[in-house]
PDB file of C-alpha atoms in Angstrom:
ATOM      1  CA  MET A1128       0.209   0.018   0.191  1.00  0.00           C
ATOM      2  CA  ILE A1129       2.921   2.474   0.894  1.00  0.00           C
ATOM      3  CA  GLY A1130       4.713   1.541  -2.171  1.00  0.00           C
ATOM      4  CA  TRP A1131       2.151   1.796  -4.262  1.00  0.00           C
ATOM      5  CA  ILE A1132       1.483   5.613  -3.186  1.00  0.00           C
ATOM      6  CA  LEU A1133       5.049   5.982  -3.790  1.00  0.00           C
ATOM      7  CA  ARG A1134       4.845   4.452  -7.397  1.00  0.00           C
ATOM      8  CA  ALA A1135       1.960   6.873  -7.996  1.00  0.00           C
ATOM      9  CA  ILE A1136       4.020  10.014  -7.322  1.00  0.00           C
ATOM     10  CA  ASN A1137       7.526   8.381  -9.236  1.00  0.00           C
ATOM     11  CA  LEU A1138       6.262   7.316 -12.422  1.00  0.00           C
ATOM     12  CA  GLU A1139       9.363   6.586 -14.072  1.00  0.00           C
ATOM     13  CA  LYS A1140      10.107   4.304 -11.381  1.00  0.00           C
ATOM     14  CA  GLY A1141       6.399   2.868 -11.309  1.00  0.00           C
ATOM     15  CA  VAL A1142       7.021   1.569 -15.001  1.00  0.00           C
ATOM     16  CA  GLN A1143      10.280  -0.198 -13.567  1.00  0.00           C
ATOM     17  CA  HIS A1144       8.013  -1.598 -11.034  1.00  0.00           C
ATOM     18  CA  ARG A1145       5.247  -2.823 -13.194  1.00  0.00           C
ATOM     19  CA  VAL A1146       7.551  -4.998 -15.279  1.00  0.00           C
ATOM     20  CA  HIS A1147       9.261  -6.404 -11.689  1.00  0.00           C
ATOM     21  CA  PHE A1148       5.328  -6.964 -10.933  1.00  0.00           C
ATOM     22  CA  VAL A1149       4.562  -9.155 -13.831  1.00  0.00           C
ATOM     23  CA  ARG A1150       7.700 -10.946 -13.624  1.00  0.00           C
ATOM     24  CA  ASP A1151       6.838 -12.227 -10.247  1.00  0.00           C
ATOM     25  CA  LYS A1152       3.221 -13.191  -9.925  1.00  0.00           C
ATOM     26  CA  MET A1153       3.646 -15.084  -6.218  1.00  0.00           C
ATOM     27  CA  ASP A1154       4.873 -11.362  -5.086  1.00  0.00           C
ATOM     28  CA  ARG A1155       1.748 -10.028  -6.503  1.00  0.00           C
ATOM     29  CA  ARG A1156      -0.396 -12.386  -4.660  1.00  0.00           C
ATOM     30  CA  GLY A1157       1.061 -12.224  -1.548  1.00  0.00           C
ATOM     31  CA  LEU A1158       1.332  -8.389  -1.247  1.00  0.00           C
ATOM     32  CA  LEU A1159      -2.508  -8.236  -2.226  1.00  0.00           C
ATOM     33  CA  ILE A1160      -3.386 -10.349   0.694  1.00  0.00           C
ATOM     34  CA  HIS A1161      -0.947  -8.704   2.582  1.00  0.00           C
ATOM     35  CA  ASN A1162      -2.267  -5.228   1.993  1.00  0.00           C
ATOM     36  CA  LEU A1163      -5.886  -6.493   2.577  1.00  0.00           C
ATOM     37  CA  GLY A1164      -4.858  -8.156   5.800  1.00  0.00           C
ATOM     38  CA  LEU A1165      -3.194  -4.919   7.224  1.00  0.00           C
ATOM     39  CA  VAL A1166      -6.504  -3.067   6.344  1.00  0.00           C
ATOM     40  CA  SER A1167      -8.191  -5.808   8.066  1.00  0.00           C
ATOM     41  CA  LEU A1168      -6.631  -6.019  11.424  1.00  0.00           C
ATOM     42  CA  VAL A1169      -7.525  -2.833  12.537  1.00  0.00           C
ATOM     43  CA  ILE A1170     -11.575  -3.898  12.048  1.00  0.00           C
ATOM     44  CA  ASN A1171     -10.795  -7.030  13.773  1.00  0.00           C
ATOM     45  CA  PHE A1172      -9.241  -5.599  16.589  1.00  0.00           C
ATOM     46  CA  ILE A1173     -12.035  -3.021  16.973  1.00  0.00           C
ATOM     47  CA  VAL A1174     -14.321  -6.025  16.997  1.00  0.00           C
ATOM     48  CA  GLY A1175     -12.075  -8.184  19.266  1.00  0.00           C
ATOM     49  CA  THR A1176     -12.281  -5.045  21.940  1.00  0.00           C
ATOM     50  CA  THR A1177     -15.838  -6.245  22.838  1.00  0.00           C
ATOM     51  CA  ALA A1178     -14.382  -9.801  24.035  1.00  0.00           C
ATOM     52  CA  MET A1179     -11.986  -7.905  26.287  1.00  0.00           C
ATOM     53  CA  SER A1180     -12.207  -7.013  29.933  1.00  0.00           C
ATOM     54  CA  ASP A1181     -12.180  -3.331  30.924  1.00  0.00           C
ATOM     55  CA  SER A1182      -8.641  -4.072  32.613  1.00  0.00           C
ATOM     56  CA  LEU A1183      -7.412  -5.862  29.588  1.00  0.00           C
ATOM     57  CA  ARG A1184      -8.719  -3.127  27.022  1.00  0.00           C
ATOM     58  CA  LEU A1185      -7.173  -0.478  28.945  1.00  0.00           C
ATOM     59  CA  TYR A1186      -3.511  -1.980  28.367  1.00  0.00           C
ATOM     60  CA  LEU A1187      -4.108  -3.546  24.791  1.00  0.00           C
ATOM     61  CA  VAL A1188      -5.476  -0.751  23.161  1.00  0.00           C
ATOM     62  CA  PRO A1189      -2.620   1.727  24.087  1.00  0.00           C
ATOM     63  CA  PHE A1190      -0.500  -1.269  23.200  1.00  0.00           C
ATOM     64  CA  PHE A1191      -1.846  -1.810  19.620  1.00  0.00           C
ATOM     65  CA  SER A1192      -1.821   1.747  19.004  1.00  0.00           C
ATOM     66  CA  TYR A1193       1.915   1.996  19.890  1.00  0.00           C
ATOM     67  CA  CYS A1194       2.524  -0.950  17.473  1.00  0.00           C
ATOM     68  CA  LEU A1195       0.626   0.660  14.873  1.00  0.00           C
ATOM     69  CA  TYR A1196       2.414   4.007  15.095  1.00  0.00           C
ATOM     70  CA  GLN A1197       5.789   2.208  15.276  1.00  0.00           C
ATOM     71  CA  PHE A1198       4.923   0.188  12.038  1.00  0.00           C
ATOM     72  CA  ILE A1199       3.782   3.113   9.703  1.00  0.00           C
ATOM     73  CA  THR A1200       7.041   5.366  10.816  1.00  0.00           C
ATOM     74  CA  CYS A1201       9.291   2.360  10.189  1.00  0.00           C
ATOM     75  CA  ALA A1202       7.764   1.379   6.977  1.00  0.00           C
ATOM     76  CA  VAL A1203       7.596   4.892   5.692  1.00  0.00           C
ATOM     77  CA  THR A1204      11.184   5.592   6.780  1.00  0.00           C
ATOM     78  CA  CYS A1205      12.036   2.100   5.113  1.00  0.00           C
ATOM     79  CA  ALA A1206      10.307   2.870   2.018  1.00  0.00           C
ATOM     80  CA  SER A1207      11.790   6.400   1.515  1.00  0.00           C
ATOM     81  CA  MET A1208      15.346   6.454   2.576  1.00  0.00           C
ATOM     82  CA  ASP A1209      18.287   5.629   0.715  1.00  0.00           C
ATOM     83  CA  PRO A1210      18.936   1.560   1.600  1.00  0.00           C
ATOM     84  CA  GLY A1211      22.912   2.110   0.514  1.00  0.00           C
ATOM     85  CA  TYR A1212      22.926   2.692  -3.145  1.00  0.00           C
ATOM     86  CA  ILE A1213      26.638   2.693  -4.386  1.00  0.00           C
ATOM     87  CA  THR A1214      26.967   5.699  -6.422  1.00  0.00           C
ATOM     88  CA  GLN A1215      29.834   8.033  -7.620  1.00  0.00           C
ATOM     89  CA  LYS A1216      28.774  10.222  -4.453  1.00  0.00           C
ATOM     90  CA  THR A1217      29.092   7.549  -2.218  1.00  0.00           C
ATOM     91  CA  LEU A1218      32.076   6.109  -2.906  1.00  0.00           C
ATOM     92  CA  ASP A1219      33.772   9.791  -2.910  1.00  0.00           C
ATOM     93  CA  GLN A1220      32.535  10.325   0.616  1.00  0.00           C
ATOM     94  CA  ASN A1221      33.755   6.910   1.684  1.00  0.00           C
ATOM     95  CA  VAL A1222      37.060   7.374   0.176  1.00  0.00           C
ATOM     96  CA  LYS A1223      38.736   8.280   3.214  1.00  0.00           C
ATOM     97  CA  ASP A1224      38.007   5.625   5.957  1.00  0.00           C
ATOM     98  CA  ALA A1225      36.325   3.516   3.252  1.00  0.00           C
ATOM     99  CA  PRO A1226      34.038   1.086   5.418  1.00  0.00           C
ATOM    100  CA  LEU A1227      33.006  -0.459   2.234  1.00  0.00           C
ATOM    101  CA  TYR A1228      36.532  -1.761   1.584  1.00  0.00           C
ATOM    102  CA  ALA A1229      37.039  -2.682   5.003  1.00  0.00           C
ATOM    103  CA  SER A1230      37.474  -6.503   3.897  1.00  0.00           C
ATOM    104  CA  HIS A1231      40.104  -5.624   1.590  1.00  0.00           C
ATOM    105  CA  GLN A1232      43.841  -5.889   2.575  1.00  0.00           C
ATOM    106  CA  SER A1233      44.815  -2.412   1.507  1.00  0.00           C
ATOM    107  CA  PHE A1234      43.359   0.369  -0.481  1.00  0.00           C
ATOM    108  CA  THR A1235      45.372  -0.570  -3.668  1.00  0.00           C
ATOM    109  CA  ASP A1236      43.587  -3.806  -3.855  1.00  0.00           C
ATOM    110  CA  PRO A1237      41.345  -4.023  -7.100  1.00  0.00           C
ATOM    111  CA  VAL A1238      37.656  -3.847  -6.396  1.00  0.00           C
ATOM    112  CA  PRO A1239      35.487  -5.865  -8.733  1.00  0.00           C
ATOM    113  CA  GLU A1240      33.544  -3.850 -10.833  1.00  0.00           C
ATOM    114  CA  CYS A1241      29.744  -4.141 -11.323  1.00  0.00           C
ATOM    115  CA  GLY A1242      28.949  -5.616 -14.976  1.00  0.00           C
ATOM    116  CA  PHE A1243      25.513  -3.772 -14.773  1.00  0.00           C
ATOM    117  CA  CYS A1244      26.192  -0.162 -13.439  1.00  0.00           C
ATOM    118  CA  CYS A1245      30.018  -0.162 -13.983  1.00  0.00           C
ATOM    119  CA  TYR A1246      30.748   1.231 -10.343  1.00  0.00           C
ATOM    120  CA  PRO A1247      32.926  -0.592  -8.132  1.00  0.00           C
ATOM    121  CA  LYS A1248      31.174  -3.575  -6.342  1.00  0.00           C
ATOM    122  CA  PRO A1249      32.515  -4.020  -2.807  1.00  0.00           C
ATOM    123  CA  VAL A1250      32.063  -6.981  -0.498  1.00  0.00           C
ATOM    124  CA  ARG A1251      28.445  -8.140   0.146  1.00  0.00           C
ATOM    125  CA  SER A1252      27.074  -5.721  -2.193  1.00  0.00           C
ATOM    126  CA  HIS A1253      24.604  -6.818  -5.078  1.00  0.00           C
ATOM    127  CA  HIS A1254      23.114  -5.371  -8.227  1.00  0.00           C
ATOM    128  CA  CYS A1255      19.032  -4.725  -7.697  1.00  0.00           C
ATOM    129  CA  GLY A1256      17.743  -5.320 -11.410  1.00  0.00           C
ATOM    130  CA  THR A1257      14.783  -3.400 -10.355  1.00  0.00           C
ATOM    131  CA  CYS A1258      16.302  -0.031  -9.207  1.00  0.00           C
ATOM    132  CA  ASP A1259      19.525  -0.760 -11.633  1.00  0.00           C
ATOM    133  CA  LEU A1260      22.146   0.035  -8.992  1.00  0.00           C
ATOM    134  CA  CYS A1261      24.282  -1.932  -6.519  1.00  0.00           C
ATOM    135  CA  VAL A1262      23.043  -1.618  -2.831  1.00  0.00           C
ATOM    136  CA  GLU A1263      25.619  -2.212   0.079  1.00  0.00           C
ATOM    137  CA  ARG A1264      24.610  -5.475   2.083  1.00  0.00           C
ATOM    138  CA  PHE A1265      21.654  -5.887  -0.343  1.00  0.00           C
ATOM    139  CA  ASP A1266      18.939  -8.299   0.885  1.00  0.00           C
ATOM    140  CA  HIS A1267      15.975  -7.830  -1.645  1.00  0.00           C
ATOM    141  CA  HIS A1268      13.904  -5.635  -3.378  1.00  0.00           C
ATOM    142  CA  CYS A1269      10.764  -5.049  -1.554  1.00  0.00           C
ATOM    143  CA  PRO A1270       8.091  -4.456  -4.047  1.00  0.00           C
ATOM    144  CA  TYR A1271       5.404  -3.872  -1.016  1.00  0.00           C
ATOM    145  CA  LEU A1272       7.676  -0.831   0.343  1.00  0.00           C
ATOM    146  CA  ASP A1273       9.024   0.038  -3.380  1.00  0.00           C
ATOM    147  CA  ASN A1274      12.458   0.137  -2.385  1.00  0.00           C
ATOM    148  CA  CYS A1275      15.508  -1.944  -1.822  1.00  0.00           C
ATOM    149  CA  ILE A1276      16.371  -3.527   1.360  1.00  0.00           C
ATOM    150  CA  GLY A1277      20.018  -2.813   2.223  1.00  0.00           C
ATOM    151  CA  ALA A1278      22.488  -1.652   4.861  1.00  0.00           C
ATOM    152  CA  ASN A1279      20.853   1.438   5.767  1.00  0.00           C
ATOM    153  CA  ASN A1280      17.162   0.485   5.886  1.00  0.00           C
ATOM    154  CA  PHE A1281      17.269  -3.247   7.373  1.00  0.00           C
ATOM    155  CA  PRO A1282      16.904  -2.106  10.798  1.00  0.00           C
ATOM    156  CA  TYR A1283      13.522  -0.370   9.745  1.00  0.00           C
ATOM    157  CA  PHE A1284      12.389  -3.443   7.780  1.00  0.00           C
ATOM    158  CA  PHE A1285      13.210  -5.569  10.553  1.00  0.00           C
ATOM    159  CA  LYS A1286      11.025  -3.243  13.067  1.00  0.00           C
ATOM    160  CA  SER A1287       8.018  -2.617  10.425  1.00  0.00           C
ATOM    161  CA  ASN A1288       7.609  -6.712  10.234  1.00  0.00           C
ATOM    162  CA  MET A1289       7.852  -7.326  13.647  1.00  0.00           C
ATOM    163  CA  TYR A1290       5.396  -4.794  14.801  1.00  0.00           C
ATOM    164  CA  ALA A1291       2.716  -5.893  11.986  1.00  0.00           C
ATOM    165  CA  PHE A1292       3.487  -9.741  12.912  1.00  0.00           C
ATOM    166  CA  THR A1293       2.620  -8.578  17.003  1.00  0.00           C
ATOM    167  CA  MET A1294      -0.671  -6.275  15.658  1.00  0.00           C
ATOM    168  CA  GLU A1295      -2.008  -9.370  13.373  1.00  0.00           C
ATOM    169  CA  TRP A1296      -1.878 -11.786  15.397  1.00  0.00           C
ATOM    170  CA  LEU A1297      -3.093  -9.845  18.484  1.00  0.00           C
ATOM    171  CA  ALA A1298      -6.162  -9.001  16.425  1.00  0.00           C
ATOM    172  CA  LEU A1299      -6.855 -12.152  15.010  1.00  0.00           C
ATOM    173  CA  SER A1300      -6.897 -13.692  18.477  1.00  0.00           C
ATOM    174  CA  PHE A1301      -8.989 -11.636  20.099  1.00  0.00           C
ATOM    175  CA  TRP A1302     -11.175 -11.335  17.113  1.00  0.00           C
ATOM    176  CA  LEU A1303     -11.785 -15.313  17.322  1.00  0.00           C
ATOM    177  CA  LYS A1304     -12.331 -14.603  21.030  1.00  0.00           C
ATOM    178  CA  SER A1305     -15.277 -12.030  20.248  1.00  0.00           C
ATOM    179  CA  ILE A1306     -16.828 -14.046  17.692  1.00  0.00           C
ATOM    180  CA  ILE A1307     -16.988 -17.392  20.160  1.00  0.00           C
ATOM    181  CA  TYR A1308     -18.263 -15.033  22.891  1.00  0.00           C
ATOM    182  CA  LYS A1309     -20.885 -13.604  20.895  1.00  0.00           C
ATOM    183  CA  THR A1310     -21.996 -16.773  19.322  1.00  0.00           C
ATOM    184  CA  VAL A1311     -21.908 -19.259  21.983  1.00  0.00           C
ATOM    185  CA  PHE A1312     -21.997 -16.968  25.121  1.00  0.00           C
ATOM    186  CA  THR A1313     -24.581 -14.417  24.467  1.00  0.00           C
ATOM    187  CA  SER A1314     -27.661 -14.189  22.504  1.00  0.00           C
ATOM    188  CA  PHE A1315     -25.990 -13.392  19.515  1.00  0.00           C
ATOM    189  CA  ASN A1316     -28.600 -13.847  16.135  1.00  0.00           C
ATOM    190  CA  ILE A1317     -26.424 -15.080  13.240  1.00  0.00           C
ATOM    191  CA  ASN A1318     -29.516 -15.001  10.942  1.00  0.00           C
ATOM    192  CA  ARG A1319     -30.183 -11.696  11.847  1.00  0.00           C
ATOM    193  CA  ASN A1320     -26.955 -10.147  11.956  1.00  0.00           C
ATOM    194  CA  ILE A1321     -25.806 -12.516   8.844  1.00  0.00           C
ATOM    195  CA  PHE A1322     -24.242  -9.419   6.711  1.00  0.00           C
ATOM    196  CA  ASN A1323     -22.481  -8.277   9.474  1.00  0.00           C
ATOM    197  CA  TYR A1324     -21.326 -11.751  10.180  1.00  0.00           C
ATOM    198  CA  PHE A1325     -20.067 -12.122   6.633  1.00  0.00           C
ATOM    199  CA  VAL A1326     -18.168  -9.032   6.826  1.00  0.00           C
ATOM    200  CA  LEU A1327     -16.354 -10.127   9.779  1.00  0.00           C
ATOM    201  CA  VAL A1328     -15.458 -13.508   8.210  1.00  0.00           C
ATOM    202  CA  LEU A1329     -14.394 -11.969   5.162  1.00  0.00           C
ATOM    203  CA  THR A1330     -12.048  -9.633   6.824  1.00  0.00           C
ATOM    204  CA  ALA A1331     -10.708 -12.320   9.354  1.00  0.00           C
ATOM    205  CA  VAL A1332      -9.816 -14.428   6.152  1.00  0.00           C
ATOM    206  CA  TYR A1333      -8.032 -11.599   4.567  1.00  0.00           C
ATOM    207  CA  GLN A1334      -6.066 -10.894   7.644  1.00  0.00           C
ATOM    208  CA  LEU A1335      -5.202 -14.564   8.561  1.00  0.00           C
ATOM    209  CA  GLY A1336      -3.875 -14.726   4.885  1.00  0.00           C
ATOM    210  CA  GLY A1337      -1.573 -11.660   5.696  1.00  0.00           C
ATOM    211  CA  SER A1338      -0.680 -13.075   8.916  1.00  0.00           C
ATOM    212  CA  ILE A1339       0.662 -16.161   7.722  1.00  0.00           C
ATOM    213  CA  PHE A1340       2.593 -14.213   4.625  1.00  0.00           C
ATOM    214  CA  ASN A1341       3.962 -11.617   7.281  1.00  0.00           C
ATOM    215  CA  ALA A1342       4.951 -14.556   9.594  1.00  0.00           C
ATOM    216  CA  ARG A1343       6.847 -16.435   6.967  1.00  0.00           C
ATOM    217  CA  VAL A1344       8.880 -13.157   5.955  1.00  0.00           C
ATOM    218  CA  PHE A1345       9.381 -12.312   9.734  1.00  0.00           C
ATOM    219  CA  PHE A1346      10.532 -15.547  11.019  1.00  0.00           C
ATOM    220  CA  ARG A1347      12.724 -15.903   7.923  1.00  0.00           C
ATOM    221  CA  THR A1348      14.127 -12.345   8.351  1.00  0.00           C
ATOM    222  CA  VAL A1349      15.106 -13.358  11.902  1.00  0.00           C
ATOM    223  CA  TYR A1350      16.746 -16.368  11.099  1.00  0.00           C
ATOM    224  CA  LEU A1351      18.902 -14.711   8.581  1.00  0.00           C
ATOM    225  CA  THR A1352      19.723 -11.973  10.664  1.00  0.00           C
ATOM    226  CA  PHE A1353      21.159 -14.008  13.454  1.00  0.00           C
ATOM    227  CA  LYS A1354      23.287 -15.940  10.914  1.00  0.00           C
ATOM    228  CA  GLY A1355      24.558 -12.880   9.701  1.00  0.00           C
ATOM    229  CA  GLN A1356      23.180 -13.456   6.239  1.00  0.00           C
ATOM    230  CA  THR A1357      21.416 -11.527   3.544  1.00  0.00           C
ATOM    231  CA  LEU A1358      18.500 -13.312   1.455  1.00  0.00           C
ATOM    232  CA  VAL A1359      20.688 -13.065  -1.741  1.00  0.00           C
ATOM    233  CA  GLU A1360      23.582 -14.318   0.269  1.00  0.00           C
ATOM    234  CA  LYS A1361      21.113 -17.425   1.326  1.00  0.00           C
ATOM    235  CA  LYS A1362      19.961 -18.380  -2.208  1.00  0.00           C
ATOM    236  CA  LYS A1363      23.784 -18.216  -3.410  1.00  0.00           C
ATOM    237  CA  LYS A1364      24.722 -20.100  -0.125  1.00  0.00           C
ATOM    238  CA  ILE A1365      27.433 -17.355   1.001  1.00  0.00           C
ATOM    239  CA  ASN A1366      28.100 -17.705   4.877  1.00  0.00           C
ATOM    240  CA  PHE A1367      30.268 -15.482   6.818  1.00  0.00           C
ATOM    241  CA  GLY A1368      30.138 -17.345   9.936  1.00  0.00           C
ATOM    242  CA  LEU A1369      28.926 -14.481  12.186  1.00  0.00           C
ATOM    243  CA  LYS A1370      28.197 -15.120  15.690  1.00  0.00           C
ATOM    244  CA  PRO A1371      24.600 -14.448  16.553  1.00  0.00           C
ATOM    245  CA  LYS A1372      25.514 -11.309  18.908  1.00  0.00           C
ATOM    246  CA  ASP A1373      28.202 -10.121  16.096  1.00  0.00           C
ATOM    247  CA  ALA A1374      25.392 -10.558  13.138  1.00  0.00           C
ATOM    248  CA  TYR A1375      22.678  -8.584  15.351  1.00  0.00           C
ATOM    249  CA  LYS A1376      25.050  -5.581  16.182  1.00  0.00           C
ATOM    250  CA  LEU A1377      25.925  -5.331  12.147  1.00  0.00           C
ATOM    251  CA  PHE A1378      22.318  -5.763  10.971  1.00  0.00           C
ATOM    252  CA  LEU A1379      20.290  -4.141  13.548  1.00  0.00           C
ATOM    253  CA  GLY A1380      22.660  -1.939  15.569  1.00  0.00           C
ATOM    254  CA  LYS A1381      24.080  -1.707  19.286  1.00  0.00           C
ATOM    255  CA  ASN A1382      21.360   0.397  20.705  1.00  0.00           C
ATOM    256  CA  TRP A1383      18.725  -1.859  22.124  1.00  0.00           C
ATOM    257  CA  ALA A1384      16.415   0.953  23.365  1.00  0.00           C
ATOM    258  CA  TRP A1385      16.088   2.625  19.692  1.00  0.00           C
ATOM    259  CA  PHE A1386      14.945  -0.800  18.498  1.00  0.00           C
ATOM    260  CA  LEU A1387      11.909  -0.616  21.192  1.00  0.00           C
ATOM    261  CA  ILE A1388      11.344   3.415  21.316  1.00  0.00           C
ATOM    262  CA  ARG A1389      12.744   5.238  18.346  1.00  0.00           C
ATOM    263  CA  THR A1390      10.815   6.061  15.336  1.00  0.00           C
ATOM    264  CA  GLY A1391      12.350   7.870  11.855  1.00  0.00           C
ATOM    265  CA  LYS A1392      16.030   7.859  10.829  1.00  0.00           C
ATOM    266  CA  ARG A1393      18.502   7.206  13.638  1.00  0.00           C
TER     267      ARG A1393
END
C-alpha cells in the first residue's frame, strides 16, 4: 500500500516496478493478501475489543496503537530512505575511511566492478535489477515498500515486520474470542446479523492470509539476521560465519533502546 502511493508519485520508477510485478506473480498475490490483511486487522481488533475485559482493554488498546504507530513510521522510513546505493557520490564520501572496502587488505587492492552499473562492487554488495543500482549489503528488493532493503534501511524493515506480526496475531486472536463470545455465550442471532457476520469473517480470512504471509517473512528475516546472512547470500549459499551477537550488531545496531522506542531515522 505504501509502495503503491510512492509509485504513483514517481512514474518513471513505477514503470520499472510494474515490469517487476508482472515477472513475479507470486509476489503480487502475496502482497495483495498482505495489504488487505493490514487493512482488516484494525477492523478485527476493534471488533475484538468487545470480548476484552475493561482492565485488559486498558492495556491492549494503547499497546496496539503503539505498535501501529511504530509500524507506520518504520515502513515509511524504510520506503523513503536510501538503502545504501553505491554511486560515485557515496564512493567519494567513503574514500578516507572506506568502510565499504574494509575487507580488503589495502586501499590499492582491486575492487570488482559491477557488470551492469559499472561502479566498483564492494564485498556483500549486489546489483538490484529493479533499481538498476548496486546496494551495500543488499538483501532483496521489496515491492511492498517500493524500495531495496540494504544496509541503511534493514533495521526499519526488521522493525516494521516485527510490529506488523504482533498486531496481526493480536487482532486475530481477539477477533476469534469475540466471535466465540457472541455466538456461544450470548444471544447473538447469526440469521439476523448475517451481513455483519459475513463481513467480519471475510476480513478475518484476508487478515489470516496476511498474517501467514507476514509470519513467513518475519521468521525468515529473524533467522537470517542472527546468521549474519542476507536473502541474496542465502540463495547463493554464501556464509560469513558470524556469531549471533555480532550479526545482530551488524544488521540492527548496538542500541537496544532505539529498537523499542525510536521512530524515524537514527
